[in-house]
Coordinates of C-alpha atoms and ligand atoms in Angstrom, one line a residue:
M766 CA 0.1 -0.1 0.1
K767 CA 1.4 3.3 -1.0
M768 CA 2.1 5.9 1.8
K769 CA -0.3 8.9 1.6
I770 CA 1.0 12.3 1.0
I771 CA -0.5 15.3 2.9
F772 CA -0.7 18.3 0.9
S773 CA -2.8 21.6 0.6
E774 CA -2.2 24.0 -2.2
K775 CA -2.8 26.8 0.3
C776 CA 0.9 26.3 1.4
L777 CA 2.1 27.6 -2.0
G778 CA 0.6 31.0 -1.3
Y779 CA 3.6 32.9 0.1
G780 CA 7.1 33.6 -0.5
S781 CA 7.7 33.3 -4.2
W782 CA 11.1 35.4 -4.3
H783 CA 12.5 33.3 -1.3
I784 CA 14.7 30.3 -1.8
E785 CA 12.3 28.5 0.4
G786 CA 9.6 29.2 -2.1
P787 CA 6.5 27.6 -3.4
E788 CA 7.9 26.1 -6.7
R789 CA 9.9 23.5 -4.7
V790 CA 6.9 22.0 -3.2
R791 CA 4.7 22.6 -6.3
K792 CA 7.0 20.6 -8.4
A793 CA 7.4 17.8 -5.9
Y794 CA 3.6 17.5 -5.8
E795 CA 3.3 17.3 -9.5
I796 CA 5.9 14.5 -9.7
L797 CA 4.3 12.6 -6.8
E798 CA 0.7 13.0 -8.4
E799 CA 2.1 11.7 -11.7
K800 CA 3.4 8.7 -9.9
G801 CA 0.0 7.8 -8.5
Y802 CA 0.2 8.7 -4.9
E803 CA -2.8 9.5 -3.0
F804 CA -3.2 12.9 -1.2
L805 CA -4.9 13.8 2.1
T806 CA -5.8 17.6 2.9
P807 CA -4.6 18.8 6.3
E808 CA -6.4 21.1 8.8
P809 CA -4.5 23.9 10.7
A810 CA -3.0 22.7 14.1
S811 CA -5.0 24.0 17.1
E812 CA -3.3 26.6 19.4
E813 CA -3.4 24.0 22.1
D814 CA -1.0 21.9 20.0
L815 CA 1.2 24.8 19.2
L816 CA 1.5 25.7 22.9
K817 CA 2.6 22.0 23.8
V818 CA 5.9 23.0 22.0
H819 CA 6.3 26.8 21.9
D820 CA 6.2 29.5 24.3
D821 CA 3.0 31.5 24.3
D822 CA 4.7 34.9 23.8
Y823 CA 6.4 33.5 20.7
V824 CA 3.0 32.2 19.3
W825 CA 1.3 35.4 19.9
N826 CA 4.1 37.6 18.4
L827 CA 4.1 35.5 15.3
K828 CA 0.4 35.9 15.1
K829 CA 0.8 39.5 15.2
G830 CA 3.6 39.6 12.5
L831 CA 6.3 40.7 14.9
V832 CA 8.8 37.9 14.5
E833 CA 11.3 38.2 11.7
D834 CA 15.0 37.7 10.9
T835 CA 17.3 37.9 7.8
D836 CA 16.2 34.3 6.8
T837 CA 12.8 34.2 7.9
P838 CA 10.3 37.0 7.0
A839 CA 7.2 38.0 8.8
Y840 CA 4.9 37.3 5.6
E841 CA 1.6 38.5 5.8
N842 CA -0.6 35.7 7.2
I843 CA 2.6 33.6 8.0
Y844 CA 0.8 32.5 11.4
E845 CA -1.9 30.7 9.3
Y846 CA 0.5 29.1 6.9
A847 CA 2.7 27.8 9.7
R848 CA -0.3 26.5 11.6
L849 CA -1.5 24.6 8.4
S850 CA 2.1 23.1 8.0
A851 CA 2.0 22.0 11.6
G852 CA -1.5 20.5 11.0
G853 CA 0.0 18.6 8.1
A854 CA 2.5 17.0 10.4
I855 CA -0.1 16.2 12.8
L856 CA -2.2 14.5 10.1
A857 CA 0.9 12.6 8.9
A858 CA 1.5 11.3 12.3
K859 CA -2.0 10.1 12.6
V860 CA -2.1 8.2 9.3
S861 CA 1.5 7.3 9.0
G862 CA 2.0 9.6 6.1
F863 CA 4.2 12.1 4.6
S864 CA 3.5 15.8 4.9
L865 CA 4.5 17.7 1.9
M866 CA 3.8 21.1 3.3
R867 CA 5.7 24.3 4.0
P868 CA 7.1 26.3 5.9
P869 CA 9.6 23.7 7.3
G870 CA 10.2 23.6 11.0
H871 CA 13.3 21.7 12.4
H872 CA 15.2 25.0 13.3
A873 CA 12.4 26.5 15.4
G874 CA 12.9 26.3 19.0
R875 CA 10.6 26.8 21.9
N876 CA 11.0 30.6 21.5
G877 CA 12.3 31.1 18.0
A878 CA 15.9 30.7 17.2
A879 CA 17.3 27.7 19.0
L880 CA 20.6 26.9 20.7
G881 CA 22.2 30.2 20.1
A882 CA 21.5 30.3 16.2
Y883 CA 21.0 33.8 14.7
T884 CA 17.9 32.9 12.6
R885 CA 15.1 30.5 12.5
G886 CA 16.4 29.2 9.0
F887 CA 13.1 29.6 7.2
C888 CA 11.1 27.8 10.1
Y889 CA 8.1 29.2 12.1
F890 CA 6.7 26.5 14.1
N891 CA 8.5 23.0 14.7
N892 CA 6.1 20.9 12.8
I893 CA 7.6 17.5 13.7
A894 CA 7.9 18.4 17.4
I895 CA 4.2 19.4 17.4
A896 CA 3.2 16.2 15.8
V897 CA 5.3 14.1 18.2
K898 CA 3.8 15.8 21.1
H899 CA 0.3 15.4 19.8
L900 CA 0.7 11.7 19.4
D901 CA 2.5 11.6 22.9
K902 CA 4.0 8.2 22.4
P903 CA 7.7 7.0 22.7
T904 CA 9.2 8.2 19.5
L905 CA 12.5 8.1 17.7
I906 CA 13.0 11.2 15.6
L907 CA 15.4 10.7 12.5
D908 CA 16.5 14.0 11.0
V909 CA 18.0 13.4 7.5
D910 CA 17.8 17.1 6.5
G911 CA 21.3 18.3 5.7
H912 CA 21.2 20.8 8.5
H913 CA 21.2 20.1 12.2
G914 CA 17.7 20.3 13.7
N915 CA 18.7 22.8 16.5
G916 CA 15.1 23.5 17.3
T917 CA 14.1 19.9 17.6
Q918 CA 17.2 19.1 19.8
E919 CA 16.3 22.2 21.9
I920 CA 12.8 21.1 22.5
F921 CA 13.4 17.3 23.2
C922 CA 16.8 17.2 24.9
G923 CA 16.5 15.5 28.2
D924 CA 13.0 14.0 27.3
E925 CA 13.0 10.5 28.1
K926 CA 10.1 9.6 25.8
V927 CA 12.0 10.8 22.7
M928 CA 15.2 10.2 20.9
Y929 CA 16.7 12.7 18.4
V930 CA 19.0 11.3 15.9
S931 CA 20.5 13.7 13.2
L932 CA 22.9 13.3 10.4
H933 CA 24.0 16.8 8.9
R934 CA 26.8 18.7 7.3
H935 CA 29.3 20.4 9.7
P936 CA 30.6 23.0 9.7
H937 CA 27.5 24.6 8.2
Y938 CA 24.4 26.5 9.3
P939 CA 23.2 26.6 12.1
G940 CA 26.5 25.6 13.6
T941 CA 25.1 23.3 16.2
G942 CA 25.0 19.5 16.5
Y943 CA 28.8 18.9 16.7
N944 CA 28.4 16.7 19.7
S945 CA 25.9 14.2 20.9
E946 CA 24.1 15.2 24.1
A947 CA 22.0 13.1 26.3
N948 CA 19.0 11.6 24.2
C949 CA 20.3 13.6 21.1
L950 CA 22.7 11.9 18.8
N951 CA 24.4 13.8 16.3
F952 CA 26.5 12.8 13.3
P953 CA 28.2 15.7 11.8
L954 CA 29.5 14.9 8.3
W955 CA 31.8 16.9 5.9
A956 CA 30.4 18.6 2.7
D957 CA 29.8 16.2 -0.2
C958 CA 30.9 13.3 1.9
G959 CA 29.0 10.8 -0.5
E960 CA 26.6 7.9 -0.2
E961 CA 29.0 5.4 1.2
V962 CA 30.1 7.6 4.1
Y963 CA 26.5 8.9 4.7
L964 CA 25.0 5.3 4.8
K965 CA 27.8 4.0 7.0
S966 CA 27.2 6.8 9.5
F967 CA 23.3 6.2 9.2
D968 CA 24.0 2.5 10.1
E969 CA 26.2 3.4 13.0
A970 CA 23.4 5.9 14.1
L971 CA 20.8 3.0 14.1
S972 CA 23.0 0.6 15.9
K973 CA 23.1 2.9 18.9
V974 CA 19.2 3.0 19.0
D975 CA 17.3 0.5 21.1
I976 CA 14.3 0.4 18.8
S977 CA 12.2 -1.8 21.1
R978 CA 11.8 1.3 23.3
F979 CA 9.9 3.2 20.7
E980 CA 6.4 2.9 19.4
V981 CA 6.9 5.5 16.4
V982 CA 9.4 6.7 14.1
A983 CA 9.2 10.3 12.9
V984 CA 11.3 11.5 10.1
S985 CA 12.5 15.1 9.5
A986 CA 12.6 14.7 5.7
G987 CA 15.0 17.2 4.1
F988 CA 16.5 16.7 0.7
D989 CA 19.1 19.6 0.8
T990 CA 21.7 16.8 1.3
H991 CA 21.1 16.1 -2.5
N992 CA 24.1 16.8 -4.5
G993 CA 24.5 20.5 -5.3
D994 CA 21.9 21.6 -2.9
L995 CA 22.3 24.1 0.2
A996 CA 23.8 21.4 2.6
S997 CA 25.0 18.9 -0.1
L998 CA 26.5 15.8 1.2
G999 CA 26.8 14.4 -2.5
L1000 CA 23.7 12.3 -2.3
T1001 CA 21.4 11.1 -5.2
E1002 CA 18.1 9.5 -5.3
K1003 CA 19.7 6.1 -5.0
A1004 CA 21.0 7.1 -1.5
Y1005 CA 17.3 7.9 -0.5
R1006 CA 16.1 4.7 -1.5
E1007 CA 18.8 3.1 0.7
I1008 CA 17.7 5.3 3.7
G1009 CA 14.2 4.3 3.0
K1010 CA 15.1 0.6 3.3
R1011 CA 16.8 1.2 6.6
I1012 CA 13.9 3.1 8.1
G1013 CA 11.4 0.3 6.7
S1014 CA 13.4 -2.3 8.4
L1015 CA 12.8 -0.8 11.8
N1016 CA 9.3 -1.9 11.2
K1017 CA 7.5 0.7 13.4
P1018 CA 4.7 3.0 12.4
T1019 CA 6.5 5.9 10.6
F1020 CA 5.8 9.4 9.3
F1021 CA 7.6 12.0 7.4
V1022 CA 7.7 15.8 7.6
L1023 CA 9.2 17.8 4.9
E1024 CA 12.1 20.2 5.9
G1025 CA 14.5 21.5 3.4
G1026 CA 15.4 20.8 -0.3
Y1027 CA 15.4 23.5 -2.7
S1028 CA 15.1 21.9 -6.0
G1029 CA 11.4 20.7 -6.4
E1030 CA 12.4 18.1 -9.0
N1031 CA 14.8 16.4 -6.7
I1032 CA 12.4 16.6 -3.8
G1033 CA 9.8 14.8 -5.8
K1034 CA 11.9 12.0 -7.0
D1035 CA 13.8 11.6 -3.8
I1036 CA 10.5 11.2 -1.8
D1037 CA 9.3 8.7 -4.2
H1038 CA 12.7 6.7 -3.9
L1039 CA 12.7 7.0 0.0
L1040 CA 9.1 5.8 0.2
K1041 CA 9.8 3.0 -2.3
G1042 CA 12.8 1.9 -0.5
M1043 CA 10.8 1.8 2.7
E1044 CA 8.0 -0.3 1.3
S1045 CA 10.5 -2.7 -0.2
S1046 CA 12.0 -3.5 3.3
T1047 CA 9.1 -3.3 5.6
P1048 CA 8.9 -6.8 7.0
Ligands
LIG1136 ZN1 18.2 21.9 5.7

């Protein structure tokens, strides 16, 4: 059975001049539609769900359009766009689907920029954290975006119910994730390290996880590790198929939330390979 994709055209309504723009998601959507995936439409996350992760003053300021940095503009109605993206992650968690929504989320900490980063890196609400808190089950978060998910680490560091594992380029934005800390395992990798090194690190990461402790796997699915993208680790769609196989072999209910990746064509193809790899290995 094909995994369902969570998508709403509403997420294409802002930021056409920005690198984190609508075309990346529109193109990915078109590719997945052509490949025959089924789609579900999300509802916005409730304020109650947002407040399980974020401070109330951050939520109110975002709502009023008062939060802005050089990477992360205060677009008109961004609160509503961000709420719908968080709702996409929640729906993905409920149906074990893939949320193909924007804005992304893993750099957003409780109160905005996380762990000393200067910006929120195109993120407003931490979608995956909101979905994990909504489910409220022991969860392994795998972050395969090319940047460290400093927001997600800040939110869950020390939380016994959750383990956070990230492979990312370093040194690179946001400058965090060089060391592992408590329940957060970090695997910094050099630019364009390539598939072999990446998958070896991925296997090492999974060998450190006692998967029996977890009921759910949540994947921060970023594709900017793709060769030539913003945080390139020199990967191609072949690597995403291999990543998918490894995630499928964990044999847990799994959901995915889109993070980065700035070529829509690559995102669409990489998602297809990731999900096909996963289906092929799920016992
Ligand atoms: Zn990224």
